[in-house]
Amino acid sequence: MIRILQRLRQASEGTAPDGAAPGGAAPDGDVPRLDAESAFFSTAWHGGPQGPLVPWEARAVELGARPLAPRAALRRLQALWAHDRYLSTLAPDALQRMERYLHFAAVKAQRDVIQQDEYGNFMVVVLAGELVVNRRQPWGETQRLAQTGPGDLLGEMSLLDSGQRFSSCTTLVDSELAVLSAEALDDMLLHDPALAAQLIAILARKLSVRLRAVSSRLGHPS
């Protein structure tokens, strides 16, 4: 998290002035320092022997995902996030700016949007439909961890660290999703650091609440 905050600080200092193209050449002809390392989330932690990365583009092809009209999908996202304790703090103009960074897709029932143990770098927001979260245990049993619906977020931890997926997320019915990839978050960090800072802070809070709930459940005496 410290590295993320440092990166956000650098992004804010390197933001292009009004009227200049974000990430473009500086007035004196120098290339802004962010251009040299603009793939923070998509490359900072991934690499080495842990396994191949599965990006959204590859998963979308496997799923046969169908693109959705962005404006209508964004309106649905806005309506859902208006009722979320943390995401409702995003201003309407911030949500409008987020449109350029999201993929919107329709996925058929019984499709594994996220697969356990793979290395991924995207998160999904459920716009419509239902997804079940399952974990396959070492002894072969499959445990259902959660059933999710519109407004729920899945896979946000791997978005931030490109790490291994803890569980699988499968559509129970035909569903509609909004997808944010690590590459898109890098782009947001470079061109709209204020929005990136807001979003990352919200994701950190939601992850903290979830981890505390899990820790409390594991520590509760039987």
PDB file of N, CA and C in Angstrom, residues 65-104:
ATOM      1  N   ALA A  65     -17.862 -13.609 -24.213  1.00  0.00           N
ATOM      2  CA  ALA A  65     -18.516 -12.421 -23.661  1.00  0.00           C
ATOM      3  C   ALA A  65     -18.942 -11.470 -24.777  1.00  0.00           C
ATOM      4  N   ARG A  66     -20.104 -10.872 -24.596  1.00  0.00           N
ATOM      5  CA  ARG A  66     -20.647  -9.939 -25.579  1.00  0.00           C
ATOM      6  C   ARG A  66     -20.571  -8.518 -25.029  1.00  0.00           C
ATOM      7  N   PRO A  67     -19.988  -7.584 -25.778  1.00  0.00           N
ATOM      8  CA  PRO A  67     -19.895  -6.201 -25.281  1.00  0.00           C
ATOM      9  C   PRO A  67     -21.259  -5.574 -25.082  1.00  0.00           C
ATOM     10  N   LEU A  68     -21.342  -4.720 -24.049  1.00  0.00           N
ATOM     11  CA  LEU A  68     -22.570  -3.985 -23.757  1.00  0.00           C
ATOM     12  C   LEU A  68     -22.406  -2.524 -24.142  1.00  0.00           C
ATOM     13  N   ALA A  69     -23.521  -1.860 -24.403  1.00  0.00           N
ATOM     14  CA  ALA A  69     -23.483  -0.428 -24.677  1.00  0.00           C
ATOM     15  C   ALA A  69     -22.977   0.304 -23.432  1.00  0.00           C
ATOM     16  N   PRO A  70     -21.888   1.049 -23.532  1.00  0.00           N
ATOM     17  CA  PRO A  70     -21.265   1.641 -22.337  1.00  0.00           C
ATOM     18  C   PRO A  70     -22.165   2.584 -21.554  1.00  0.00           C
ATOM     19  N   ARG A  71     -22.906   3.443 -22.229  1.00  0.00           N
ATOM     20  CA  ARG A  71     -23.696   4.463 -21.522  1.00  0.00           C
ATOM     21  C   ARG A  71     -24.780   3.824 -20.655  1.00  0.00           C
ATOM     22  N   ALA A  72     -25.506   2.872 -21.217  1.00  0.00           N
ATOM     23  CA  ALA A  72     -26.570   2.216 -20.459  1.00  0.00           C
ATOM     24  C   ALA A  72     -25.990   1.413 -19.298  1.00  0.00           C
ATOM     25  N   ALA A  73     -24.855   0.733 -19.547  1.00  0.00           N
ATOM     26  CA  ALA A  73     -24.214  -0.054 -18.485  1.00  0.00           C
ATOM     27  C   ALA A  73     -23.701   0.856 -17.377  1.00  0.00           C
ATOM     28  N   LEU A  74     -23.166   2.022 -17.746  1.00  0.00           N
ATOM     29  CA  LEU A  74     -22.665   2.950 -16.738  1.00  0.00           C
ATOM     30  C   LEU A  74     -23.795   3.489 -15.875  1.00  0.00           C
ATOM     31  N   ARG A  75     -24.953   3.753 -16.478  1.00  0.00           N
ATOM     32  CA  ARG A  75     -26.106   4.226 -15.696  1.00  0.00           C
ATOM     33  C   ARG A  75     -26.527   3.165 -14.672  1.00  0.00           C
ATOM     34  N   ARG A  76     -26.468   1.907 -15.069  1.00  0.00           N
ATOM     35  CA  ARG A  76     -26.803   0.836 -14.130  1.00  0.00           C
ATOM     36  C   ARG A  76     -25.781   0.775 -13.003  1.00  0.00           C
ATOM     37  N   LEU A  77     -24.512   0.941 -13.358  1.00  0.00           N
ATOM     38  CA  LEU A  77     -23.460   0.944 -12.349  1.00  0.00           C
ATOM     39  C   LEU A  77     -23.648   2.100 -11.363  1.00  0.00           C
ATOM     40  N   GLN A  78     -23.970   3.262 -11.866  1.00  0.00           N
ATOM     41  CA  GLN A  78     -24.198   4.421 -11.004  1.00  0.00           C
ATOM     42  C   GLN A  78     -25.343   4.165 -10.032  1.00  0.00           C
ATOM     43  N   ALA A  79     -26.431   3.571 -10.525  1.00  0.00           N
ATOM     44  CA  ALA A  79     -27.582   3.292  -9.671  1.00  0.00           C
ATOM     45  C   ALA A  79     -27.231   2.292  -8.578  1.00  0.00           C
ATOM     46  N   LEU A  80     -26.414   1.299  -8.902  1.00  0.00           N
ATOM     47  CA  LEU A  80     -26.026   0.290  -7.918  1.00  0.00           C
ATOM     48  C   LEU A  80     -25.080   0.870  -6.879  1.00  0.00           C
ATOM     49  N   TRP A  81     -24.096   1.616  -7.323  1.00  0.00           N
ATOM     50  CA  TRP A  81     -23.092   2.147  -6.397  1.00  0.00           C
ATOM     51  C   TRP A  81     -23.653   3.250  -5.513  1.00  0.00           C
ATOM     52  N   ALA A  82     -24.776   3.836  -5.907  1.00  0.00           N
ATOM     53  CA  ALA A  82     -25.404   4.872  -5.077  1.00  0.00           C
ATOM     54  C   ALA A  82     -25.847   4.306  -3.732  1.00  0.00           C
ATOM     55  N   HIS A  83     -26.028   2.980  -3.647  1.00  0.00           N
ATOM     56  CA  HIS A  83     -26.495   2.348  -2.411  1.00  0.00           C
ATOM     57  C   HIS A  83     -25.365   1.653  -1.652  1.00  0.00           C
ATOM     58  N   ASP A  84     -24.124   1.796  -2.134  1.00  0.00           N
ATOM     59  CA  ASP A  84     -22.981   1.178  -1.472  1.00  0.00           C
ATOM     60  C   ASP A  84     -22.358   2.178  -0.499  1.00  0.00           C
ATOM     61  N   ARG A  85     -22.073   1.708   0.715  1.00  0.00           N
ATOM     62  CA  ARG A  85     -21.564   2.593   1.771  1.00  0.00           C
ATOM     63  C   ARG A  85     -20.298   3.329   1.346  1.00  0.00           C
ATOM     64  N   TYR A  86     -19.424   2.666   0.625  1.00  0.00           N
ATOM     65  CA  TYR A  86     -18.138   3.255   0.271  1.00  0.00           C
ATOM     66  C   TYR A  86     -18.142   3.838  -1.141  1.00  0.00           C
ATOM     67  N   LEU A  87     -18.668   3.072  -2.104  1.00  0.00           N
ATOM     68  CA  LEU A  87     -18.630   3.521  -3.490  1.00  0.00           C
ATOM     69  C   LEU A  87     -19.543   4.709  -3.746  1.00  0.00           C
ATOM     70  N   SER A  88     -20.538   4.917  -2.876  1.00  0.00           N
ATOM     71  CA  SER A  88     -21.426   6.067  -3.045  1.00  0.00           C
ATOM     72  C   SER A  88     -20.699   7.387  -2.803  1.00  0.00           C
ATOM     73  N   THR A  89     -19.493   7.335  -2.236  1.00  0.00           N
ATOM     74  CA  THR A  89     -18.733   8.566  -2.017  1.00  0.00           C
ATOM     75  C   THR A  89     -18.117   9.103  -3.308  1.00  0.00           C
ATOM     76  N   LEU A  90     -18.113   8.290  -4.367  1.00  0.00           N
ATOM     77  CA  LEU A  90     -17.633   8.778  -5.662  1.00  0.00           C
ATOM     78  C   LEU A  90     -18.642   9.763  -6.235  1.00  0.00           C
ATOM     79  N   ALA A  91     -18.174  10.932  -6.600  1.00  0.00           N
ATOM     80  CA  ALA A  91     -19.058  11.957  -7.162  1.00  0.00           C
ATOM     81  C   ALA A  91     -19.554  11.524  -8.544  1.00  0.00           C
ATOM     82  N   PRO A  92     -20.724  12.034  -8.963  1.00  0.00           N
ATOM     83  CA  PRO A  92     -21.261  11.668 -10.284  1.00  0.00           C
ATOM     84  C   PRO A  92     -20.281  11.922 -11.420  1.00  0.00           C
ATOM     85  N   ASP A  93     -19.548  13.039 -11.361  1.00  0.00           N
ATOM     86  CA  ASP A  93     -18.591  13.318 -12.430  1.00  0.00           C
ATOM     87  C   ASP A  93     -17.433  12.317 -12.413  1.00  0.00           C
ATOM     88  N   ALA A  94     -17.089  11.792 -11.232  1.00  0.00           N
ATOM     89  CA  ALA A  94     -16.040  10.774 -11.151  1.00  0.00           C
ATOM     90  C   ALA A  94     -16.498   9.489 -11.825  1.00  0.00           C
ATOM     91  N   LEU A  95     -17.751   9.122 -11.625  1.00  0.00           N
ATOM     92  CA  LEU A  95     -18.283   7.933 -12.279  1.00  0.00           C
ATOM     93  C   LEU A  95     -18.338   8.113 -13.789  1.00  0.00           C
ATOM     94  N   GLN A  96     -18.655   9.312 -14.236  1.00  0.00           N
ATOM     95  CA  GLN A  96     -18.666   9.577 -15.671  1.00  0.00           C
ATOM     96  C   GLN A  96     -17.266   9.413 -16.250  1.00  0.00           C
ATOM     97  N   ARG A  97     -16.267   9.908 -15.527  1.00  0.00           N
ATOM     98  CA  ARG A  97     -14.886   9.792 -15.998  1.00  0.00           C
ATOM     99  C   ARG A  97     -14.408   8.346 -16.011  1.00  0.00           C
ATOM    100  N   MET A  98     -15.026   7.523 -15.173  1.00  0.00           N
ATOM    101  CA  MET A  98     -14.596   6.134 -15.085  1.00  0.00           C
ATOM    102  C   MET A  98     -14.998   5.321 -16.313  1.00  0.00           C
ATOM    103  N   GLU A  99     -15.937   5.809 -17.090  1.00  0.00           N
ATOM    104  CA  GLU A  99     -16.435   5.044 -18.237  1.00  0.00           C
ATOM    105  C   GLU A  99     -15.308   4.616 -19.174  1.00  0.00           C
ATOM    106  N   ARG A 100     -14.348   5.490 -19.411  1.00  0.00           N
ATOM    107  CA  ARG A 100     -13.284   5.189 -20.378  1.00  0.00           C
ATOM    108  C   ARG A 100     -12.369   4.066 -19.908  1.00  0.00           C
ATOM    109  N   TYR A 101     -12.412   3.738 -18.615  1.00  0.00           N
ATOM    110  CA  TYR A 101     -11.503   2.726 -18.075  1.00  0.00           C
ATOM    111  C   TYR A 101     -12.162   1.356 -17.891  1.00  0.00           C
ATOM    112  N   LEU A 102     -13.451   1.246 -18.144  1.00  0.00           N
ATOM    113  CA  LEU A 102     -14.173   0.012 -17.871  1.00  0.00           C
ATOM    114  C   LEU A 102     -14.549  -0.718 -19.153  1.00  0.00           C
ATOM    115  N   HIS A 103     -14.586  -2.046 -19.070  1.00  0.00           N
ATOM    116  CA  HIS A 103     -15.197  -2.886 -20.099  1.00  0.00           C
ATOM    117  C   HIS A 103     -16.558  -3.345 -19.566  1.00  0.00           C
ATOM    118  N   PHE A 104     -17.565  -3.359 -20.431  1.00  0.00           N
ATOM    119  CA  PHE A 104     -18.882  -3.833 -20.039  1.00  0.00           C
ATOM    120  C   PHE A 104     -19.224  -5.039 -20.907  1.00  0.00           C
TER     121      PHE A 104
END
